[in-house]
PDB file of C-alpha atoms and ligand atoms in Angstrom:
ATOM      1  CA  MET A   1      10.382  -7.631 -13.508  1.00 97.00           C
ATOM      2  CA  LYS A   2       7.541  -6.689 -15.597  1.00 98.00           C
ATOM      3  CA  ILE A   3       7.303  -2.896 -16.196  1.00 98.00           C
ATOM      4  CA  ILE A   4       4.104  -1.882 -17.767  1.00 98.00           C
ATOM      5  CA  VAL A   5       3.676   1.584 -19.197  1.00 98.00           C
ATOM      6  CA  THR A   6       0.427   3.194 -19.438  1.00 98.00           C
ATOM      7  CA  LYS A   7      -0.874   6.341 -21.011  1.00 98.00           C
ATOM      8  CA  ASN A   8      -1.732   8.370 -17.794  1.00 98.00           C
ATOM      9  CA  TYR A   9      -3.305   8.125 -14.190  1.00 98.00           C
ATOM     10  CA  ASP A  10      -6.955   6.200 -15.230  1.00 98.00           C
ATOM     11  CA  ASP A  11      -4.914   3.837 -17.867  1.00 98.00           C
ATOM     12  CA  MET A  12      -2.795   2.912 -15.048  1.00 98.00           C
ATOM     13  CA  SER A  13      -5.763   2.320 -12.238  1.00 98.00           C
ATOM     14  CA  ARG A  14      -7.701   0.374 -14.794  1.00 98.00           C
ATOM     15  CA  LYS A  15      -4.845  -2.204 -15.657  1.00 98.00           C
ATOM     16  CA  VAL A  16      -4.329  -2.215 -12.239  1.00 99.00           C
ATOM     17  CA  ALA A  17      -7.544  -3.287 -10.859  1.00 98.00           C
ATOM     18  CA  ASN A  18      -7.134  -5.709 -14.129  1.00 98.00           C
ATOM     19  CA  ILE A  19      -4.401  -7.556 -12.487  1.00 98.00           C
ATOM     20  CA  ILE A  20      -5.923  -6.917  -9.099  1.00 98.00           C
ATOM     21  CA  GLY A  21      -9.616  -8.287 -11.026  1.00 98.00           C
ATOM     22  CA  ALA A  22      -7.911 -11.549 -12.424  1.00 98.00           C
ATOM     23  CA  GLN A  23      -6.487 -12.064  -9.397  1.00 98.00           C
ATOM     24  CA  VAL A  24      -9.950 -12.431  -7.557  1.00 98.00           C
ATOM     25  CA  ILE A  25     -11.131 -14.512 -10.000  1.00 98.00           C
ATOM     26  CA  LEU A  26      -8.836 -17.030 -10.161  1.00 98.00           C
ATOM     27  CA  LYS A  27      -8.536 -17.208  -6.900  1.00 98.00           C
ATOM     28  CA  PRO A  28     -11.880 -15.598  -5.400  1.00 98.00           C
ATOM     29  CA  GLU A  29      -9.776 -16.467  -1.131  1.00 98.00           C
ATOM     30  CA  SER A  30      -6.957 -14.675  -2.111  1.00 98.00           C
ATOM     31  CA  ILE A  31      -4.869 -12.962   0.779  1.00 98.00           C
ATOM     32  CA  LEU A  32      -4.684  -9.163  -0.969  1.00 98.00           C
ATOM     33  CA  GLY A  33      -2.209  -6.595   0.701  1.00 98.00           C
ATOM     34  CA  LEU A  34      -3.618  -3.256  -0.030  1.00 98.00           C
ATOM     35  CA  ALA A  35      -2.343   0.199   0.069  1.00 98.00           C
ATOM     36  CA  THR A  36      -3.167   3.467   0.353  1.00 98.00           C
ATOM     37  CA  GLY A  37      -1.788   6.967  -0.599  1.00 96.00           C
ATOM     38  CA  SER A  38      -3.510   8.881  -4.107  1.00 96.00           C
ATOM     39  CA  THR A  39      -2.148   6.569  -6.213  1.00 98.00           C
ATOM     40  CA  PRO A  40      -4.452   3.777  -5.880  1.00 98.00           C
ATOM     41  CA  ILE A  41      -8.241   5.553  -5.548  1.00 98.00           C
ATOM     42  CA  GLY A  42      -8.243   5.182  -9.203  1.00 98.00           C
ATOM     43  CA  ALA A  43      -7.502   1.398  -9.117  1.00 98.00           C
ATOM     44  CA  TYR A  44     -10.294   0.943  -5.719  1.00 98.00           C
ATOM     45  CA  LYS A  45     -12.747   2.970  -8.438  1.00 98.00           C
ATOM     46  CA  GLU A  46     -12.408   0.289 -11.165  1.00 98.00           C
ATOM     47  CA  LEU A  47     -12.453  -2.757  -8.794  1.00 98.00           C
ATOM     48  CA  ILE A  48     -16.055  -0.979  -7.454  1.00 98.00           C
ATOM     49  CA  ALA A  49     -17.468  -1.202 -11.092  1.00 98.00           C
ATOM     50  CA  SER A  50     -16.222  -4.279 -11.941  1.00 98.00           C
ATOM     51  CA  TYR A  51     -17.973  -5.348  -8.710  1.00 98.00           C
ATOM     52  CA  ASN A  52     -21.264  -3.486  -9.543  1.00 98.00           C
ATOM     53  CA  ASN A  53     -20.595  -4.876 -12.552  1.00 98.00           C
ATOM     54  CA  GLY A  54     -21.058  -8.334 -11.319  1.00 98.00           C
ATOM     55  CA  ASP A  55     -17.341  -9.405 -12.428  1.00 98.00           C
ATOM     56  CA  LEU A  56     -15.633  -9.506  -9.305  1.00 98.00           C
ATOM     57  CA  ASP A  57     -16.897 -11.083  -5.475  1.00 98.00           C
ATOM     58  CA  PHE A  58     -14.805 -10.341  -2.506  1.00 98.00           C
ATOM     59  CA  SER A  59     -16.957 -12.287  -0.208  1.00 98.00           C
ATOM     60  CA  LYS A  60     -14.020 -14.787   0.408  1.00 98.00           C
ATOM     61  CA  ILE A  61     -11.161 -12.002   0.218  1.00 98.00           C
ATOM     62  CA  SER A  62      -9.127 -11.258   3.275  1.00 98.00           C
ATOM     63  CA  THR A  63      -6.987  -8.465   3.088  1.00 98.00           C
ATOM     64  CA  VAL A  64      -4.129  -6.872   5.223  1.00 98.00           C
ATOM     65  CA  ASN A  65      -3.118  -3.268   4.761  1.00 98.00           C
ATOM     66  CA  LEU A  66       0.108  -2.183   4.913  1.00 98.00           C
ATOM     67  CA  ASP A  67       0.384   0.763   7.345  1.00 98.00           C
ATOM     68  CA  GLU A  68      -1.758   2.987   9.924  1.00 98.00           C
ATOM     69  CA  TYR A  69      -0.373   6.676  11.619  1.00 98.00           C
ATOM     70  CA  LYS A  70      -0.030   5.998  15.249  1.00 97.00           C
ATOM     71  CA  GLY A  71      -2.379   7.663  17.098  1.00 96.00           C
ATOM     72  CA  LEU A  72      -5.033   8.028  14.908  1.00 96.00           C
ATOM     73  CA  THR A  73      -8.611   6.662  15.603  1.00 96.00           C
ATOM     74  CA  ARG A  74     -10.041   4.389  13.252  1.00 96.00           C
ATOM     75  CA  ASP A  75     -13.239   7.130  12.469  1.00 96.00           C
ATOM     76  CA  ASN A  76     -10.743  10.014  12.276  1.00 96.00           C
ATOM     77  CA  ASP A  77     -10.994  10.929   8.293  1.00 95.00           C
ATOM     78  CA  GLN A  78      -7.013  10.350   7.752  1.00 96.00           C
ATOM     79  CA  SER A  79      -6.306   6.835   9.341  1.00 97.00           C
ATOM     80  CA  TYR A  80      -5.912   4.169   6.986  1.00 97.00           C
ATOM     81  CA  TYR A  81      -8.986   1.926   8.255  1.00 98.00           C
ATOM     82  CA  TYR A  82     -11.250   4.982   7.551  1.00 98.00           C
ATOM     83  CA  PHE A  83      -9.933   5.491   3.873  1.00 98.00           C
ATOM     84  CA  MET A  84      -9.743   1.547   2.896  1.00 98.00           C
ATOM     85  CA  ASN A  85     -13.779   1.405   4.166  1.00 98.00           C
ATOM     86  CA  GLU A  86     -14.370   4.954   2.099  1.00 98.00           C
ATOM     87  CA  ASN A  87     -12.647   3.572  -1.020  1.00 98.00           C
ATOM     88  CA  LEU A  88     -13.129   0.282  -1.100  1.00 98.00           C
ATOM     89  CA  PHE A  89     -14.508  -1.808   1.588  1.00 98.00           C
ATOM     90  CA  LYS A  90     -18.275  -0.576   2.199  1.00 98.00           C
ATOM     91  CA  HIS A  91     -18.355  -0.291  -1.541  1.00 98.00           C
ATOM     92  CA  VAL A  92     -18.380  -4.203  -2.213  1.00 98.00           C
ATOM     93  CA  ASN A  93     -18.764  -7.657  -0.426  1.00 98.00           C
ATOM     94  CA  ILE A  94     -15.872  -8.044   1.233  1.00 98.00           C
ATOM     95  CA  ASP A  95     -16.445  -9.610   5.040  1.00 98.00           C
ATOM     96  CA  ILE A  96     -14.862  -6.857   7.027  1.00 98.00           C
ATOM     97  CA  SER A  97     -14.237  -9.328   9.982  1.00 98.00           C
ATOM     98  CA  LYS A  98     -11.676 -10.303   7.284  1.00 98.00           C
ATOM     99  CA  THR A  99      -9.760  -6.761   6.474  1.00 98.00           C
ATOM    100  CA  ASN A 100      -6.744  -5.891   8.479  1.00 98.00           C
ATOM    101  CA  VAL A 101      -5.330  -2.438   9.154  1.00 98.00           C
ATOM    102  CA  PRO A 102      -2.805  -2.165  12.218  1.00 98.00           C
ATOM    103  CA  ASP A 103      -4.571  -0.447  15.355  1.00 98.00           C
ATOM    104  CA  GLY A 104      -3.333   3.214  15.090  1.00 97.00           C
ATOM    105  CA  THR A 105      -5.113   3.857  18.996  1.00 97.00           C
ATOM    106  CA  GLN A 106      -2.682   0.891  19.978  1.00 97.00           C
ATOM    107  CA  THR A 107       0.128   3.158  21.945  1.00 97.00           C
ATOM    108  CA  ASP A 108       1.970   0.069  23.196  1.00 97.00           C
ATOM    109  CA  ALA A 109       4.160  -0.355  19.797  1.00 97.00           C
ATOM    110  CA  LYS A 110       5.842  -4.103  20.435  1.00 97.00           C
ATOM    111  CA  GLN A 111       1.935  -5.407  21.539  1.00 98.00           C
ATOM    112  CA  GLU A 112       1.123  -3.948  18.714  1.00 98.00           C
ATOM    113  CA  CYS A 113       3.989  -4.691  16.216  1.00 98.00           C
ATOM    114  CA  GLU A 114       3.481  -8.714  17.712  1.00 98.00           C
ATOM    115  CA  ASN A 115      -0.012  -8.291  17.167  1.00 98.00           C
ATOM    116  CA  TYR A 116      -0.260  -7.473  13.139  1.00 98.00           C
ATOM    117  CA  ASN A 117       2.963  -9.799  12.591  1.00 97.00           C
ATOM    118  CA  ASN A 118       0.561 -12.615  14.185  1.00 97.00           C
ATOM    119  CA  ILE A 119      -2.285 -11.189  11.692  1.00 97.00           C
ATOM    120  CA  ILE A 120      -0.259 -11.549   9.168  1.00 97.00           C
ATOM    121  CA  SER A 121       1.349 -15.250   9.945  1.00 95.00           C
ATOM    122  CA  ASN A 122      -1.995 -16.875  10.356  1.00 96.00           C
ATOM    123  CA  LEU A 123      -3.779 -15.669   7.456  1.00 95.00           C
ATOM    124  CA  GLY A 124      -0.904 -17.541   5.647  1.00 91.00           C
ATOM    125  CA  SER A 125       0.849 -15.661   2.889  1.00 91.00           C
ATOM    126  CA  ILE A 126      -0.242 -12.706   0.767  1.00 98.00           C
ATOM    127  CA  ASP A 127      -1.239 -13.572  -2.430  1.00 98.00           C
ATOM    128  CA  MET A 128      -0.319 -10.193  -3.745  1.00 98.00           C
ATOM    129  CA  GLN A 129       0.671  -7.228  -1.908  1.00 98.00           C
ATOM    130  CA  LEU A 130      -0.644  -4.182  -3.753  1.00 99.00           C
ATOM    131  CA  LEU A 131       2.026  -1.015  -3.411  1.00 98.00           C
ATOM    132  CA  GLY A 132       2.491   2.879  -4.211  1.00 98.00           C
ATOM    133  CA  LEU A 133       5.820   4.490  -3.807  1.00 98.00           C
ATOM    134  CA  GLY A 134       6.344   7.244  -1.494  1.00 96.00           C
ATOM    135  CA  ASN A 135       8.601  10.681  -2.936  1.00 95.00           C
ATOM    136  CA  ASN A 136      12.387   9.289  -1.241  1.00 96.00           C
ATOM    137  CA  GLY A 137      10.999   5.789  -1.790  1.00 98.00           C
ATOM    138  CA  HIS A 138       9.358   4.149   0.759  1.00 97.00           C
ATOM    139  CA  ILE A 139       7.071   1.399   0.565  1.00 98.00           C
ATOM    140  CA  GLY A 140       4.056   0.833   3.319  1.00 98.00           C
ATOM    141  CA  PHE A 141       6.231   3.749   5.551  1.00 97.00           C
ATOM    142  CA  ASN A 142       9.634   1.617   5.600  1.00 98.00           C
ATOM    143  CA  GLU A 143      11.333   5.343   5.147  1.00 97.00           C
ATOM    144  CA  PRO A 144      15.249   5.357   4.322  1.00 97.00           C
ATOM    145  CA  SER A 145      17.555   3.919   6.593  1.00 97.00           C
ATOM    146  CA  ASP A 146      20.733   1.618   7.325  1.00 97.00           C
ATOM    147  CA  GLU A 147      18.547  -1.285   7.070  1.00 97.00           C
ATOM    148  CA  PHE A 148      16.174  -3.770   5.930  1.00 98.00           C
ATOM    149  CA  LYS A 149      13.146  -3.940   8.388  1.00 97.00           C
ATOM    150  CA  THR A 150      11.875  -7.810   8.276  1.00 96.00           C
ATOM    151  CA  SER A 151       8.496  -7.809  10.453  1.00 97.00           C
ATOM    152  CA  THR A 152       6.004  -5.382  11.710  1.00 98.00           C
ATOM    153  CA  PHE A 153       7.299  -2.044  13.550  1.00 98.00           C
ATOM    154  CA  CYS A 154       6.717   1.174  14.837  1.00 98.00           C
ATOM    155  CA  VAL A 155       7.854   3.824  12.220  1.00 98.00           C
ATOM    156  CA  ASP A 156       9.562   7.501  12.800  1.00 97.00           C
ATOM    157  CA  LEU A 157       8.254   9.518   9.593  1.00 96.00           C
ATOM    158  CA  ALA A 158      11.059  11.391   7.503  1.00 94.00           C
ATOM    159  CA  GLN A 159      10.099  14.872   7.611  1.00 96.00           C
ATOM    160  CA  SER A 160       9.965  14.515   3.611  1.00 93.00           C
ATOM    161  CA  THR A 161       6.682  12.137   4.016  1.00 93.00           C
ATOM    162  CA  ILE A 162       5.539  14.148   6.815  1.00 96.00           C
ATOM    163  CA  ASP A 163       5.649  17.293   4.740  1.00 94.00           C
ATOM    164  CA  SER A 164       4.254  15.241   1.596  1.00 90.00           C
ATOM    165  CA  ASN A 165       1.486  13.715   3.482  1.00 91.00           C
ATOM    166  CA  ALA A 166       0.740  17.203   5.123  1.00 93.00           C
ATOM    167  CA  ARG A 167      -1.607  18.235   1.807  1.00 93.00           C
ATOM    168  CA  PHE A 168      -4.020  15.615   3.616  1.00 92.00           C
ATOM    169  CA  PHE A 169      -4.711  17.443   6.827  1.00 94.00           C
ATOM    170  CA  GLU A 170      -5.923  20.568   8.272  1.00 93.00           C
ATOM    171  CA  SER A 171      -2.059  21.899   9.485  1.00 93.00           C
ATOM    172  CA  ILE A 172       1.626  20.106   8.953  1.00 94.00           C
ATOM    173  CA  ASP A 173       1.681  19.774  13.535  1.00 94.00           C
ATOM    174  CA  ASP A 174      -1.489  17.763  12.667  1.00 93.00           C
ATOM    175  CA  VAL A 175       0.751  14.905  10.537  1.00 95.00           C
ATOM    176  CA  PRO A 176       1.024  12.001  12.739  1.00 96.00           C
ATOM    177  CA  LYS A 177       5.269  11.787  13.351  1.00 97.00           C
ATOM    178  CA  GLN A 178       5.522   7.927  13.776  1.00 98.00           C
ATOM    179  CA  ALA A 179       3.306   5.377  11.912  1.00 98.00           C
ATOM    180  CA  TYR A 180       3.365   1.091  12.331  1.00 98.00           C
ATOM    181  CA  THR A 181       4.356  -0.718   8.873  1.00 98.00           C
ATOM    182  CA  MET A 182       4.724  -4.057   7.867  1.00 98.00           C
ATOM    183  CA  GLY A 183       8.381  -4.340   7.201  1.00 98.00           C
ATOM    184  CA  ILE A 184      10.394  -5.451   3.887  1.00 98.00           C
ATOM    185  CA  GLY A 185      10.590  -8.825   5.030  1.00 98.00           C
ATOM    186  CA  ASN A 186       6.381  -9.077   4.840  1.00 97.00           C
ATOM    187  CA  ILE A 187       6.006  -7.268   1.992  1.00 98.00           C
ATOM    188  CA  MET A 188       8.761  -9.479   0.065  1.00 98.00           C
ATOM    189  CA  SER A 189       7.095 -12.397   1.286  1.00 97.00           C
ATOM    190  CA  ALA A 190       4.090 -12.045  -1.296  1.00 98.00           C
ATOM    191  CA  SER A 191       3.525 -14.520  -3.615  1.00 98.00           C
ATOM    192  CA  LYS A 192       3.192 -11.311  -5.997  1.00 98.00           C
ATOM    193  CA  VAL A 193       4.417  -7.745  -5.740  1.00 98.00           C
ATOM    194  CA  LEU A 194       2.466  -5.270  -7.916  1.00 99.00           C
ATOM    195  CA  VAL A 195       3.415  -1.395  -7.653  1.00 99.00           C
ATOM    196  CA  ALA A 196       1.503   1.250  -9.470  1.00 98.00           C
ATOM    197  CA  VAL A 197       3.107   4.590  -9.544  1.00 98.00           C
ATOM    198  CA  SER A 198       1.938   7.803 -11.230  1.00 98.00           C
ATOM    199  CA  GLY A 199       3.184  11.150 -12.482  1.00 98.00           C
ATOM    200  CA  GLU A 200       6.196  13.162 -12.798  1.00 98.00           C
ATOM    201  CA  ALA A 201       7.263  13.810  -9.525  1.00 97.00           C
ATOM    202  CA  LYS A 202       7.995  10.177  -9.101  1.00 98.00           C
ATOM    203  CA  ALA A 203       9.939  10.064 -12.175  1.00 98.00           C
ATOM    204  CA  ASP A 204      13.274  10.269 -10.391  1.00 98.00           C
ATOM    205  CA  ILE A 205      12.650   7.960  -7.682  1.00 98.00           C
ATOM    206  CA  LEU A 206      11.323   5.389 -10.139  1.00 98.00           C
ATOM    207  CA  LYS A 207      15.009   5.530 -11.820  1.00 98.00           C
ATOM    208  CA  ALA A 208      16.292   5.063  -8.611  1.00 98.00           C
ATOM    209  CA  VAL A 209      13.722   2.072  -7.946  1.00 98.00           C
ATOM    210  CA  LEU A 210      14.472  -0.044 -11.044  1.00 98.00           C
ATOM    211  CA  THR A 211      18.084   1.166 -11.444  1.00 98.00           C
ATOM    212  CA  GLY A 212      19.642   2.169  -8.868  1.00 97.00           C
ATOM    213  CA  PRO A 213      22.188   0.169  -6.319  1.00 98.00           C
ATOM    214  CA  VAL A 214      19.602  -2.156  -4.147  1.00 98.00           C
ATOM    215  CA  THR A 215      19.753   0.124  -0.696  1.00 98.00           C
ATOM    216  CA  PRO A 216      17.690   0.803   2.154  1.00 98.00           C
ATOM    217  CA  GLN A 217      18.379   4.539   1.682  1.00 98.00           C
ATOM    218  CA  VAL A 218      16.110   3.507  -1.153  1.00 98.00           C
ATOM    219  CA  PRO A 219      13.697   1.101   0.036  1.00 98.00           C
ATOM    220  CA  ALA A 220      11.353  -0.402  -2.750  1.00 98.00           C
ATOM    221  CA  SER A 221      14.937  -1.206  -4.652  1.00 98.00           C
ATOM    222  CA  ILE A 222      14.633  -4.189  -2.746  1.00 98.00           C
ATOM    223  CA  LEU A 223      11.727  -5.301  -5.144  1.00 98.00           C
ATOM    224  CA  GLN A 224      14.650  -5.997  -7.911  1.00 98.00           C
ATOM    225  CA  PHE A 225      14.836  -8.748  -6.242  1.00 98.00           C
ATOM    226  CA  HIS A 226      11.590  -9.659  -5.913  1.00 98.00           C
ATOM    227  CA  PRO A 227      10.206 -13.150  -7.946  1.00 98.00           C
ATOM    228  CA  ASP A 228       7.146 -11.624  -9.082  1.00 98.00           C
ATOM    229  CA  VAL A 229       7.156  -8.487  -9.658  1.00 98.00           C
ATOM    230  CA  THR A 230       5.099  -5.785 -11.697  1.00 98.00           C
ATOM    231  CA  PHE A 231       5.315  -2.125 -11.761  1.00 99.00           C
ATOM    232  CA  VAL A 232       3.016  -0.358 -13.487  1.00 99.00           C
ATOM    233  CA  VAL A 233       3.408   3.103 -14.316  1.00 98.00           C
ATOM    234  CA  ASP A 234       1.951   5.897 -16.671  1.00 98.00           C
ATOM    235  CA  GLU A 235       4.485   7.627 -19.208  1.00 98.00           C
ATOM    236  CA  ALA A 236       4.762  10.540 -17.033  1.00 98.00           C
ATOM    237  CA  ALA A 237       6.519   8.601 -14.282  1.00 98.00           C
ATOM    238  CA  TYR A 238       8.326   6.639 -16.827  1.00 98.00           C
ATOM    239  CA  SER A 239       9.824   9.637 -17.693  1.00 98.00           C
ATOM    240  CA  LYS A 240      13.172   9.582 -16.898  1.00 98.00           C
ATOM    241  CA  MET A 241      13.699   5.633 -17.478  1.00 96.00           C
TER     242      MET A 241
HETATM  243  C1  GLP B 301       2.111   6.791   1.935  1.00 65.98           C
HETATM  244  C2  GLP B 301       1.601   5.824   1.881  1.00 65.98           C
HETATM  245  C3  GLP B 301       2.276   4.718   1.082  1.00 65.98           C
HETATM  246  C4  GLP B 301       2.314   5.281   0.052  1.00 65.98           C
HETATM  247  C5  GLP B 301       3.013   6.422  -0.652  1.00 65.98           C
HETATM  248  C6  GLP B 301       2.535   7.177  -1.817  1.00 65.98           C
HETATM  249  O1  GLP B 301       2.829   7.441   2.709  1.00 65.98           O
HETATM  250  N1  GLP B 301       2.238   5.457   3.323  1.00 65.98           N
HETATM  251  O2  GLP B 301       1.665   3.199   1.520  1.00 65.98           O
HETATM  252  O3  GLP B 301       2.336   4.653  -1.166  1.00 65.98           O
HETATM  253  O4  GLP B 301       3.234   7.840   1.192  1.00 65.98           O
HETATM  254  O5  GLP B 301       1.651   8.316  -1.544  1.00 65.98           O
HETATM  255  P1  GLP B 301       0.622   8.360  -3.029  1.00 65.98           P
HETATM  256  O6  GLP B 301       0.635   7.800  -4.004  1.00 65.98           O
HETATM  257  O7  GLP B 301      -0.532   9.475  -2.493  1.00 65.98           O
HETATM  258  O8  GLP B 301       1.971   9.806  -3.603  1.00 65.98           O
END
């Protein structure tokens, strides 16, 4: 495990973008696993800037996102499909047909999980998976639980996640109660994992993830077992270490 401690959010964002950018340069046909949430927005801005400078070419890149709210249509501004378009895809030369986000409108959960697992396995292995960290230690939407899930599943969101994500919705009642998410097994199968963590509010959970027991009650703790994981954290997030 590598831990890179950065000065602040902007510094973290630049370093995350530099690592993803290096991956894109070294392997232009990379399969990137992408994340949503507020944390990666700065890194996506940096990637767009590098594209505009002529440093990055996304034309051969494929992407697969971690998760999507169940019940939100793609044009809903809180859907992760919409997020990815607004924050990255529409600003770079990525082939949108090579991007993948679970279909939140699919009501048949078994079918959608099977579809998404097929998409992931047909792509081959993910070269680099970007992750944020939920306040309760979740990655993707793998909430604290009694077991690690191997593949894509439909999850009942934890109340703490609903509360925390309510800030993006008009009211807490609008926050979906379920989501489709890659399982821990999908995430652990990525060749490289890159985790971005920012802010003092994540300091306690980051310490538990890095130094605590590996347990499905702190889903990100499983990353201690990943052979090539890099945490890029800012000083505030690292302050309890
Ligand atoms: C969301 C997403 C995660 C994200 C996390 C943290 O619910 N499903 O992929 O990493 O919560 O979000 P933020 O970066 O806004 O703290």
